[in-house]
Backbone as ProteinMPNN parsed JSONL, in Angstrom:
{"seq_chain_A": "XXXXXXXXXXXXXXXXXXXXXXXXXXXXXXXXXXXXXXXXXXXXXXXXXXXXXXXXXXXXXXXXX", "coords_chain_A": {"N_chain_A": [[0.843, -1.173, -0.027], [0.507, 2.202, -0.749], [1.937, 4.927, 0.927], [1.917, 8.014, 1.262], [4.248, 10.586, 2.294], [5.021, 14.047, 3.112], [6.66, 15.389, 0.494], [8.872, 17.236, -1.629], [9.251, 19.133, -4.62], [11.582, 20.285, -7.127], [11.429, 23.149, -9.058], [12.277, 24.588, -12.191], [12.135, 27.737, -13.229], [11.748, 29.553, -16.112], [11.875, 32.753, -17.483], [10.999, 33.253, -20.185], [10.289, 30.725, -21.118], [8.447, 29.222, -19.635], [8.142, 26.609, -17.172], [9.581, 23.759, -15.669], [9.722, 20.562, -13.962], [12.462, 19.574, -12.098], [13.486, 17.906, -10.249], [12.57, 15.743, -7.556], [10.979, 14.379, -4.691], [12.128, 15.395, -2.271], [12.896, 16.526, 0.977], [11.696, 19.235, 2.982], [13.659, 20.791, 3.979], [15.801, 20.053, 2.249], [14.965, 20.947, -0.174], [14.64, 23.666, 0.301], [17.365, 24.292, 0.836], [18.585, 23.569, -1.605], [17.488, 25.577, -3.295], [18.376, 27.993, -2.144], [20.858, 28.13, -3.012], [23.607, 29.769, -4.739], [23.884, 28.664, -7.253], [21.479, 28.133, -8.256], [20.063, 29.797, -9.633], [19.862, 32.535, -12.182], [20.526, 34.784, -14.71], [17.385, 35.426, -16.109], [16.248, 32.979, -15.226], [15.226, 30.84, -12.489], [15.376, 28.499, -9.673], [12.658, 27.155, -7.914], [10.548, 25.759, -5.305], [7.88, 23.35, -4.573], [5.146, 21.637, -2.971], [5.054, 18.124, -3.614], [2.421, 16.357, -5.4], [0.188, 13.664, -4.524], [-0.163, 12.032, -6.631], [2.103, 12.713, -8.278], [4.132, 11.736, -6.631], [3.493, 8.95, -6.612], [3.995, 8.456, -9.441], [6.829, 9.004, -9.421], [7.631, 6.927, -7.886], [6.966, 4.525, -9.316], [8.674, 4.682, -11.462], [11.203, 4.222, -10.18], [11.084, 1.468, -9.997]], "CA_chain_A": [[0.013, -0.004, 0.027], [1.318, 3.48, -0.915], [1.658, 5.698, 2.036], [2.692, 9.232, 1.007], [4.557, 11.498, 3.179], [5.09, 15.168, 2.384], [7.814, 15.58, -0.146], [8.947, 18.474, -2.494], [9.974, 19.061, -5.927], [12.173, 21.548, -7.539], [10.935, 23.576, -10.328], [13.072, 25.544, -12.877], [11.229, 28.701, -13.721], [12.305, 30.419, -16.984], [11.058, 33.853, -17.613], [10.306, 33.142, -21.467], [9.919, 29.36, -21.441], [7.634, 28.705, -18.55], [8.692, 25.891, -16.081], [9.644, 22.275, -15.699], [10.104, 19.889, -12.737], [13.835, 19.066, -12.333], [14.014, 17.057, -9.15], [11.511, 15.266, -6.739], [11.407, 13.481, -3.472], [12.992, 16.062, -1.281], [12.387, 17.081, 2.335], [11.616, 20.713, 2.937], [15.054, 21.245, 4.254], [16.618, 19.739, 1.057], [14.361, 21.876, -1.173], [15.164, 25.021, 0.708], [18.772, 24.37, 0.742], [18.838, 23.672, -3.013], [16.957, 26.959, -3.773], [19.095, 29.017, -1.563], [22.337, 28.114, -3.458], [23.727, 30.783, -5.945], [23.987, 28.041, -8.617], [20.17, 27.814, -8.721], [19.42, 31.193, -10.291], [20.696, 33.239, -13.132], [19.76, 35.722, -15.548], [16.349, 34.83, -16.877], [15.761, 31.747, -14.697], [15.573, 30.529, -10.997], [14.663, 27.321, -9.072], [11.841, 27.279, -6.685], [10.035, 24.406, -4.95], [6.573, 23.21, -4.134], [4.874, 20.293, -2.522], [4.582, 17.185, -4.637], [1.019, 15.879, -5.241], [0.357, 12.124, -4.357], [-0.042, 11.458, -8.063], [3.426, 12.868, -8.575], [5.016, 10.809, -5.731], [3.304, 7.594, -7.361], [4.694, 8.386, -10.617], [8.177, 8.858, -9.244], [7.831, 5.538, -7.185], [6.804, 3.655, -10.246], [9.829, 5.016, -12.351], [12.146, 3.649, -9.514], [10.995, 0.016, -10.014]], "C_chain_A": [[0.889, 1.303, -0.034], [0.975, 4.331, 0.321], [2.478, 6.9, 1.877], [3.01, 10.025, 2.109], [4.861, 12.879, 2.452], [6.569, 15.273, 1.805], [7.725, 16.896, -1.055], [9.632, 18.257, -3.64], [10.537, 20.355, -6.287], [11.756, 21.885, -8.845], [11.778, 24.708, -11.06], [12.032, 26.495, -13.541], [12.262, 29.457, -14.824], [11.414, 31.519, -17.475], [10.34, 33.828, -18.983], [9.811, 31.841, -21.726], [9.18, 28.65, -20.474], [8.54, 27.869, -17.503], [8.686, 24.445, -16.268], [10.179, 21.725, -14.288], [11.611, 19.258, -13.039], [14.232, 17.905, -11.26], [12.672, 16.812, -8.203], [11.897, 14.489, -5.486], [12.115, 14.016, -2.364], [12.235, 16.387, 0.032], [12.412, 18.626, 2.049], [12.995, 21.315, 3.044], [15.876, 21.116, 2.964], [16.088, 20.816, -0.004], [14.825, 23.362, -0.919], [16.679, 25.189, 0.507], [19.318, 24.464, -0.801], [18.588, 25.095, -3.673], [17.659, 28.101, -3.291], [20.694, 29.141, -2.077], [22.388, 29.035, -4.692], [23.889, 30.038, -7.225], [22.63, 27.756, -9.02], [19.36, 28.979, -9.041], [20.511, 31.873, -11.223], [19.779, 34.191, -13.8], [18.704, 35.089, -16.477], [15.771, 33.461, -16.36], [16.021, 31.727, -13.164], [14.867, 29.186, -10.691], [13.84, 27.591, -7.908], [11.334, 25.852, -6.381], [8.616, 24.521, -4.597], [6.377, 21.776, -3.624], [4.512, 19.296, -3.672], [3.108, 16.711, -4.337], [1.313, 14.356, -5.027], [0.492, 11.479, -5.647], [1.486, 11.685, -8.441], [4.447, 11.957, -7.914], [4.825, 9.349, -6.302], [4.074, 7.451, -8.45], [6.116, 8.148, -10.452], [8.493, 7.353, -8.682], [7.858, 4.478, -8.272], [8.083, 3.652, -11.167], [11.09, 4.313, -11.646], [12.305, 2.063, -9.633], [11.742, -0.566, -11.265]], "O_chain_A": [[1.922, 1.383, 0.631], [-0.193, 4.421, 0.696], [3.639, 6.899, 2.288], [2.121, 10.214, 2.94], [4.949, 12.857, 1.224], [7.547, 15.247, 2.552], [6.674, 17.521, -1.193], [10.484, 17.376, -3.761], [10.076, 21.409, -5.847], [11.707, 21.026, -9.725], [11.932, 25.763, -10.445], [11.177, 26.06, -14.312], [13.37, 29.878, -14.492], [10.276, 31.249, -17.859], [9.204, 34.297, -19.052], [8.902, 31.743, -22.55], [9.275, 27.422, -20.476], [9.556, 28.38, -17.032], [7.833, 23.925, -16.987], [10.958, 22.377, -13.593], [11.871, 18.579, -14.033], [15.166, 17.124, -11.443], [11.803, 17.683, -8.154], [13.027, 14.029, -5.318], [12.673, 13.278, -1.551], [11.008, 16.485, 0.047], [13.005, 19.157, 1.111], [13.399, 22.207, 2.298], [16.604, 22.053, 2.635], [16.91, 21.49, -0.625], [15.294, 24.098, -1.788], [17.129, 26.226, 0.02], [20.226, 25.207, -1.174], [19.379, 25.634, -4.447], [17.602, 29.156, -3.923], [21.523, 29.965, -1.69], [21.478, 29.109, -5.518], [24.027, 30.688, -8.262], [22.482, 27.154, -10.083], [18.169, 29.104, -8.756], [21.729, 31.791, -11.067], [18.589, 34.371, -13.545], [19.005, 34.37, -17.43], [14.903, 32.877, -17.009], [16.866, 32.449, -12.632], [13.905, 28.804, -11.358], [14.304, 28.226, -6.961], [11.644, 24.893, -7.089], [8.126, 25.621, -4.339], [7.208, 20.881, -3.782], [3.748, 19.634, -4.575], [2.66, 16.683, -3.191], [2.405, 13.845, -5.276], [1.189, 10.473, -5.782], [2.066, 10.721, -8.94], [5.426, 11.496, -8.502], [5.796, 8.61, -6.462], [4.813, 6.473, -8.558], [6.69, 7.291, -11.123], [9.493, 6.723, -9.026], [8.695, 3.579, -8.194], [8.479, 2.566, -11.589], [11.969, 3.846, -12.371], [13.362, 1.467, -9.428], [11.777, -1.782, -11.453]]}, "name": "protein", "num_of_chains": 1, "seq": "XXXXXXXXXXXXXXXXXXXXXXXXXXXXXXXXXXXXXXXXXXXXXXXXXXXXXXXXXXXXXXXXX"}
């Protein structure tokens, strides 16, 4: 049985090209640490984070099998 816990995903935002998920399954602390790094933003883009949905967690779990 699937029992989700709260996990977070990293989203790369580009000012002209929208956004895409680049990483998932992170704790809040891991997501915050990633996004506070100087390497996670630049001219025209930045990384942010959001809570993963249960559907996203399930999809990620299936890919690992």
